[in-house]
GROMACS .gro file of N, CA and C in nm:
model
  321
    1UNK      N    1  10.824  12.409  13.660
    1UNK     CA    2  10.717  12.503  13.635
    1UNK      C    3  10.754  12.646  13.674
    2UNK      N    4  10.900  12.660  13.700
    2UNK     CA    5  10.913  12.776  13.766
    2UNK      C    6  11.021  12.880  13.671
    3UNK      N    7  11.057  12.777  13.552
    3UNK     CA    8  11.119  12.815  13.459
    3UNK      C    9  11.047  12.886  13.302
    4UNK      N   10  11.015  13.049  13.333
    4UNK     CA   11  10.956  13.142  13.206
    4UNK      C   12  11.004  13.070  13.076
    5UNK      N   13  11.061  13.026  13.081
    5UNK     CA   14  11.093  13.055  12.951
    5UNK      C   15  11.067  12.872  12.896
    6UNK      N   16  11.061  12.780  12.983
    6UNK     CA   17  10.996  12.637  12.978
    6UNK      C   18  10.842  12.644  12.946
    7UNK      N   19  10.788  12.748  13.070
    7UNK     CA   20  10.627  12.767  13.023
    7UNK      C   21  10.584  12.832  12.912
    8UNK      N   22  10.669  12.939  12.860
    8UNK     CA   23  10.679  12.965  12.740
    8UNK      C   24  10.674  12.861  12.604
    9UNK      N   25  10.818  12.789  12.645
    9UNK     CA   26  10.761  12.692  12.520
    9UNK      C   27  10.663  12.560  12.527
   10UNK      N   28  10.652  12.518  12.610
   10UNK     CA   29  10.505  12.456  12.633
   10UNK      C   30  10.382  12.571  12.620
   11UNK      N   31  10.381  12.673  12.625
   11UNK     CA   32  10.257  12.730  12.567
   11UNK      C   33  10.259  12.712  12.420
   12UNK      N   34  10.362  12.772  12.317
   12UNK     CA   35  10.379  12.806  12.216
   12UNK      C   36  10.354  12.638  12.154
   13UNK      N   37  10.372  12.497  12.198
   13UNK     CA   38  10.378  12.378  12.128
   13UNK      C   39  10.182  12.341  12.108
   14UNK      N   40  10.137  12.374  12.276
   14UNK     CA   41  10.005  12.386  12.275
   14UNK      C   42   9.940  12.449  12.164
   15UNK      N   43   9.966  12.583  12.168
   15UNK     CA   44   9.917  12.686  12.070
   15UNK      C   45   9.911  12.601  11.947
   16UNK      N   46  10.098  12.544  11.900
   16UNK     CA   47  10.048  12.501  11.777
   16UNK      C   48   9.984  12.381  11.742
   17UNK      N   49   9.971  12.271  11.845
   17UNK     CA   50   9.903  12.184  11.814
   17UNK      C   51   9.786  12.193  11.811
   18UNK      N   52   9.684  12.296  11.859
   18UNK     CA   53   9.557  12.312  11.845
   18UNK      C   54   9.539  12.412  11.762
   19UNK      N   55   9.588  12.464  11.668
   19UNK     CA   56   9.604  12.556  11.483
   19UNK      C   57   9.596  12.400  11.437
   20UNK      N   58   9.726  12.321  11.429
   20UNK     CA   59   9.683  12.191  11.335
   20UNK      C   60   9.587  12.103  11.339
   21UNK      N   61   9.517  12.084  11.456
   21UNK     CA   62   9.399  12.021  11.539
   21UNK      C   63   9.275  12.104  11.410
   22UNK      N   64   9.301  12.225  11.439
   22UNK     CA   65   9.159  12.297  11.420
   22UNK      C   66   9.183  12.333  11.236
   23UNK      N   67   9.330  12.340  11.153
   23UNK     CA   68   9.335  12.316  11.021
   23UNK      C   69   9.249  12.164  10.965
   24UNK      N   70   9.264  12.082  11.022
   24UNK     CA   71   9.248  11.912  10.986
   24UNK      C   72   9.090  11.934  11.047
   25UNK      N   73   9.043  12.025  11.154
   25UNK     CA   74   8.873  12.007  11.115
   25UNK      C   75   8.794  12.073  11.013
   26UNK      N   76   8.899  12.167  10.991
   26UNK     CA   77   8.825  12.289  10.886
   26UNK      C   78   8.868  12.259  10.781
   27UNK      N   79   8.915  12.172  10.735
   27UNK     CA   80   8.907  12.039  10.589
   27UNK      C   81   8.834  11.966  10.586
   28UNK      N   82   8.778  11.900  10.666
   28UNK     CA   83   8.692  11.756  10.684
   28UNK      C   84   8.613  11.785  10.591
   29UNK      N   85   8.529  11.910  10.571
   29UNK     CA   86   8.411  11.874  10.453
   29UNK      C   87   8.466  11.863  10.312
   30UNK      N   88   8.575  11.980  10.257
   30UNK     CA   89   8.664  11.948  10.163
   30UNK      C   90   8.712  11.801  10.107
   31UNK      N   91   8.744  11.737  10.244
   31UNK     CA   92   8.832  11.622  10.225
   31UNK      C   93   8.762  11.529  10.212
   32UNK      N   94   8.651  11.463  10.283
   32UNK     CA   95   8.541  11.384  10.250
   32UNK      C   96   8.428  11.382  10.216
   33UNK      N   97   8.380  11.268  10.193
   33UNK     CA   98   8.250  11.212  10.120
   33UNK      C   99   8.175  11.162  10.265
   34UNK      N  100   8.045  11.206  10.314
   34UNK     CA  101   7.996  11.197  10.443
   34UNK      C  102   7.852  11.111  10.374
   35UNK      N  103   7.802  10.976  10.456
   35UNK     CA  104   7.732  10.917  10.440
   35UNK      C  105   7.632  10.907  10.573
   36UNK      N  106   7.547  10.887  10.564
   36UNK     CA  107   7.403  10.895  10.674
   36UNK      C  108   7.435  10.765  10.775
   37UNK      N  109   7.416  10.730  10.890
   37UNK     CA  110   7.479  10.603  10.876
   37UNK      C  111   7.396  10.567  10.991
   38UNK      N  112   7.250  10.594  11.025
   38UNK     CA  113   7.178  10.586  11.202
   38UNK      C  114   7.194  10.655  11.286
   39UNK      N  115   7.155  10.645  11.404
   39UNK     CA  116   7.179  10.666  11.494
   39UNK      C  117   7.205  10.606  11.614
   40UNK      N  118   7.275  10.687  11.722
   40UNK     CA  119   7.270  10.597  11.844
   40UNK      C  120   7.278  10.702  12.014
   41UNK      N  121   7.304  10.656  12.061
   41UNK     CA  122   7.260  10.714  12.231
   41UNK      C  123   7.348  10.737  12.274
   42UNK      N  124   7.365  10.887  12.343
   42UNK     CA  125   7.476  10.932  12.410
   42UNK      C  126   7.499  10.884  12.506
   43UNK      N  127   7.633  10.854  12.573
   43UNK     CA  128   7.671  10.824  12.705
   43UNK      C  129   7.730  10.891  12.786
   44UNK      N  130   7.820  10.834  12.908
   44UNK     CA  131   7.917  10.916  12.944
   44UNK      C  132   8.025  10.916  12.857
   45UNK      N  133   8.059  11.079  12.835
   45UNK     CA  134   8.168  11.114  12.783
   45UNK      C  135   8.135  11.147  12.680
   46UNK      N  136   8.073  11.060  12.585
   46UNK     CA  137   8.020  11.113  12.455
   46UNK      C  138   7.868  11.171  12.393
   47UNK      N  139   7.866  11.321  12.417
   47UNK     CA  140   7.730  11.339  12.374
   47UNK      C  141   7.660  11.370  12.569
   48UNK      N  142   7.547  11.347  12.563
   48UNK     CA  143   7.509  11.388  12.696
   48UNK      C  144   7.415  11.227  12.692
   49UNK      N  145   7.451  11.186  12.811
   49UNK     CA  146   7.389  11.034  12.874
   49UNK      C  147   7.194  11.019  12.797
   50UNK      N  148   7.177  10.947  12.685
   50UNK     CA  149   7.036  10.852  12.666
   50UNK      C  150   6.962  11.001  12.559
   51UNK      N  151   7.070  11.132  12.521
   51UNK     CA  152   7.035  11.203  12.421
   51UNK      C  153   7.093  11.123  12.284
   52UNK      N  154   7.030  11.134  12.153
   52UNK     CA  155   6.992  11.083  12.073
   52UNK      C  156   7.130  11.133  11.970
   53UNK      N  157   7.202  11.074  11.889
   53UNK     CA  158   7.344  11.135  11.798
   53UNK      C  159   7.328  11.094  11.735
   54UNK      N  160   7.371  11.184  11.596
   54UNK     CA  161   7.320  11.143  11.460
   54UNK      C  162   7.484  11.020  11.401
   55UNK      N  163   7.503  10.917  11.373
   55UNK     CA  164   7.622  10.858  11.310
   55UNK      C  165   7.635  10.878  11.142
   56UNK      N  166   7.742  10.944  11.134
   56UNK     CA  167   7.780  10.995  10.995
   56UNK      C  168   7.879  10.955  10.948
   57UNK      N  169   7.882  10.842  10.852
   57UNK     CA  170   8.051  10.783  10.784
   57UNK      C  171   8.086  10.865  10.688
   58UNK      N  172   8.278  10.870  10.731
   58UNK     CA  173   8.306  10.907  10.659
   58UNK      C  174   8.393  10.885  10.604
   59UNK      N  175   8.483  10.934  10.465
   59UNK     CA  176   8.557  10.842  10.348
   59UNK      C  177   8.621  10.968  10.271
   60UNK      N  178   8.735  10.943  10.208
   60UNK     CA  179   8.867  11.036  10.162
   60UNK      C  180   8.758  11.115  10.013
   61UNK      N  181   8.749  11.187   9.975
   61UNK     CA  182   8.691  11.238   9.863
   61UNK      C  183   8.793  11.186   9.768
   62UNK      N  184   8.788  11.155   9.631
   62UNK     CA  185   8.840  11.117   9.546
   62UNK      C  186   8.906  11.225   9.482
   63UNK      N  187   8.977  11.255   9.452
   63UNK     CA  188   9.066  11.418   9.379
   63UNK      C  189   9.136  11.497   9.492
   64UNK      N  190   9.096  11.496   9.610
   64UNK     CA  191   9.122  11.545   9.692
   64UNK      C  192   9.297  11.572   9.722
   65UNK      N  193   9.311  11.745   9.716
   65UNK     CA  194   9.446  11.791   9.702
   65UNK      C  195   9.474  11.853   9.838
   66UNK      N  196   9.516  11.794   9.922
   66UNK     CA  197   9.531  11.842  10.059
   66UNK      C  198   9.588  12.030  10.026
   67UNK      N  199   9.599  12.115  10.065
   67UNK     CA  200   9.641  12.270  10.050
   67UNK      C  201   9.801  12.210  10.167
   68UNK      N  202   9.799  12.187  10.274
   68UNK     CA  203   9.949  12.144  10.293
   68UNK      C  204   9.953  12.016  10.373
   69UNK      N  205  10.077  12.019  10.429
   69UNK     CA  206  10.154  11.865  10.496
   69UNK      C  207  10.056  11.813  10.630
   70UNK      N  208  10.020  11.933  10.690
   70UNK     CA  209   9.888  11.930  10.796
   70UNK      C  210   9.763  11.872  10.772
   71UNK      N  211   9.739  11.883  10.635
   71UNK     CA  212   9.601  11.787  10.613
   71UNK      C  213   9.620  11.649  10.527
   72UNK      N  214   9.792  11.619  10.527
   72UNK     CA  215   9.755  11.535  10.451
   72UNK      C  216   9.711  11.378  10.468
   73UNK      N  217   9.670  11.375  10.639
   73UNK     CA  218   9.640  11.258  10.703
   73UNK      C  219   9.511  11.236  10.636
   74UNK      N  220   9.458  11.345  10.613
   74UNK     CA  221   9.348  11.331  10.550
   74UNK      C  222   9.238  11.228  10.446
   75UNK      N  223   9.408  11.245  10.374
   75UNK     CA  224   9.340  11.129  10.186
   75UNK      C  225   9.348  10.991  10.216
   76UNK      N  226   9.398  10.956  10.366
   76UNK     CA  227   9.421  10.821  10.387
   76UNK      C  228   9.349  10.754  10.515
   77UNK      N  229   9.261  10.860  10.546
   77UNK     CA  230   9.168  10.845  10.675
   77UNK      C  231   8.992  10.799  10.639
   78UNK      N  232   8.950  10.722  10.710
   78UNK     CA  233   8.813  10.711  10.721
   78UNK      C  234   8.753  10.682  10.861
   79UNK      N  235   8.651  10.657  10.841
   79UNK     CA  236   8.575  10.675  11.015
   79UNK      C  237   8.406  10.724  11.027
   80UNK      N  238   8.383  10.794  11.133
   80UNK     CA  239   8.277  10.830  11.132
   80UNK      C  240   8.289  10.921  11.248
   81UNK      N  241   8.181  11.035  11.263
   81UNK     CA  242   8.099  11.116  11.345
   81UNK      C  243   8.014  11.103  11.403
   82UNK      N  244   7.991  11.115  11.514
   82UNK     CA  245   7.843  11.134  11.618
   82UNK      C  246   7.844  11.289  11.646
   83UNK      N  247   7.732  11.300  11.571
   83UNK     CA  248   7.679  11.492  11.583
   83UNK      C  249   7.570  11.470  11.680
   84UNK      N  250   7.525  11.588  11.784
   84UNK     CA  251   7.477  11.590  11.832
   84UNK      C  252   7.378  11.728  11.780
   85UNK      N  253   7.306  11.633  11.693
   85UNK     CA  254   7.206  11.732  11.632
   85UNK      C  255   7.116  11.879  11.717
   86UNK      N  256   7.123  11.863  11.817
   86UNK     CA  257   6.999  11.929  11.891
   86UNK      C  258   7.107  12.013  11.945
   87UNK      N  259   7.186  11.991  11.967
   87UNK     CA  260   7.312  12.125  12.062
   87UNK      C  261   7.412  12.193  11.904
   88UNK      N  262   7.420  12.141  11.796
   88UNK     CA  263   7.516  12.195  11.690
   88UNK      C  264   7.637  12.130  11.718
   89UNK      N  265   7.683  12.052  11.804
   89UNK     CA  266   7.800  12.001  11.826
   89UNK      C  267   7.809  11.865  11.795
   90UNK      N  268   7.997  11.838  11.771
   90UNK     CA  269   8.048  11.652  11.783
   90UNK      C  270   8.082  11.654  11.886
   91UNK      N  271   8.011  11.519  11.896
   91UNK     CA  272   8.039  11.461  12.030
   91UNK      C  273   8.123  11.345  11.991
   92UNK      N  274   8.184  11.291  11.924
   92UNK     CA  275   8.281  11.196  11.907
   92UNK      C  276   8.339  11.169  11.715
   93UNK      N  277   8.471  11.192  11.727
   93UNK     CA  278   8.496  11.145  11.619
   93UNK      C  279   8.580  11.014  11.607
   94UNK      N  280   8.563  10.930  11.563
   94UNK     CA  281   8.669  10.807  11.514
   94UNK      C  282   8.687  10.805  11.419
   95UNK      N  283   8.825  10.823  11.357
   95UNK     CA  284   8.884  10.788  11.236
   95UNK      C  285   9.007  10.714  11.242
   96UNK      N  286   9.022  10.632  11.123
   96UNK     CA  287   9.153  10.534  11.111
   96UNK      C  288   9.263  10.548  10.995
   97UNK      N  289   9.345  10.548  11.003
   97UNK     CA  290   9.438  10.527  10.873
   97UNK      C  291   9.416  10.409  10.790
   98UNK      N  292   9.362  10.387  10.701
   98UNK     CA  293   9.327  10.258  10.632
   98UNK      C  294   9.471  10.251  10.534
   99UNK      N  295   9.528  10.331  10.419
   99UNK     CA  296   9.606  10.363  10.348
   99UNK      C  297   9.755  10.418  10.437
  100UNK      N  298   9.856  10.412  10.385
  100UNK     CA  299   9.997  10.418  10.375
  100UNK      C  300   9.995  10.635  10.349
  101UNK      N  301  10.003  10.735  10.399
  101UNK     CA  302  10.006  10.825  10.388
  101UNK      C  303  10.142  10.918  10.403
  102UNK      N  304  10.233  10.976  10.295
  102UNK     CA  305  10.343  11.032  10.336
  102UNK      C  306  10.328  11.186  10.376
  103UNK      N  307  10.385  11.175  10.496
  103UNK     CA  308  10.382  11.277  10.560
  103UNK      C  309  10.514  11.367  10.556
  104UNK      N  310  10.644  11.326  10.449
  104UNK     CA  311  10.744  11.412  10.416
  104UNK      C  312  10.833  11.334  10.516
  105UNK      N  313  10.966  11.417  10.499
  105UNK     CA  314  11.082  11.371  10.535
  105UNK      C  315  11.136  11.233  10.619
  106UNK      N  316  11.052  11.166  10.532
  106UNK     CA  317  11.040  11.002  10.560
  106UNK      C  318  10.951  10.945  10.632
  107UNK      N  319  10.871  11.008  10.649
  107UNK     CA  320  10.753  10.977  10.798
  107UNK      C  321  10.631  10.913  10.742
   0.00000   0.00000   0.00000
C-alpha cells in the first residue's frame, strides 16, 4: 500500500469497473422486456427491514443490438428487480445467464 504507483493502478481498474458496472445499468431498459411480477418485504441487506419492494421480471428484448462488448452479457441474461418504490431506488438485482453469450476473443 505504500507503492504510488500500485495504488494508482488499483484506482484506475476500480474506476473502470464501475464505467462498465454503470454502462450495463444504463442499458437495462434498452435491453429488456420488464414484467410486473408482486411484491415482497425488505430485509436485511435488501431494501430497508418489513418496507414493501416492488418484484419486476426481467427478459432479453428480442432485436436487441448491444452498442458494444460491455453490454453484451446482456442478450443472454434474465432475472428480476426489487425496486423500492417509495425511496426511487434497487434494492436488489438477480440476474442469470440462461444462453451461451460471446464475449470476443474466445471468452
Amino acid at each position: 500500500m505504500t507503492d504510488p504507483e500500485e495504488l494508482r493502478r488499483k484506482r484506475d481498474q476500480e474506476h473502470a469497473e464501475a464505467e462498465r458496472t454503470l454502462r450495463i445499468v444504463r442499458a437495462m431498459p434498452e435491453a429488456f422486456l420488464f414484467e410486473y411480477a408482486g411484491e415482497e418485504k425488505g430485509s436485511a441487506g435488501i431494501g430497508r427491514a418489513g418496507d414493501t419492494l416492488v418484484k419486476v421480471n426481467f427478459r432479453p428484448k428480442p432485436g436487441y443490438q448491444p452498442p458494444s462488448h460491455v453490454e453484451e452479457v446482456l442478450a443472454g441474461m434474465q432475472g428480476y428487480v426489487l425496486i423500492d418504490a417509495v425511496r426511487y431506488r434497487i434494492a436488489s438485482i438477480d440476474g442469470t445467464l440462461f444462453k451461451e453469450v460471446g464475449f470476443g476473443w474466445g471468452f
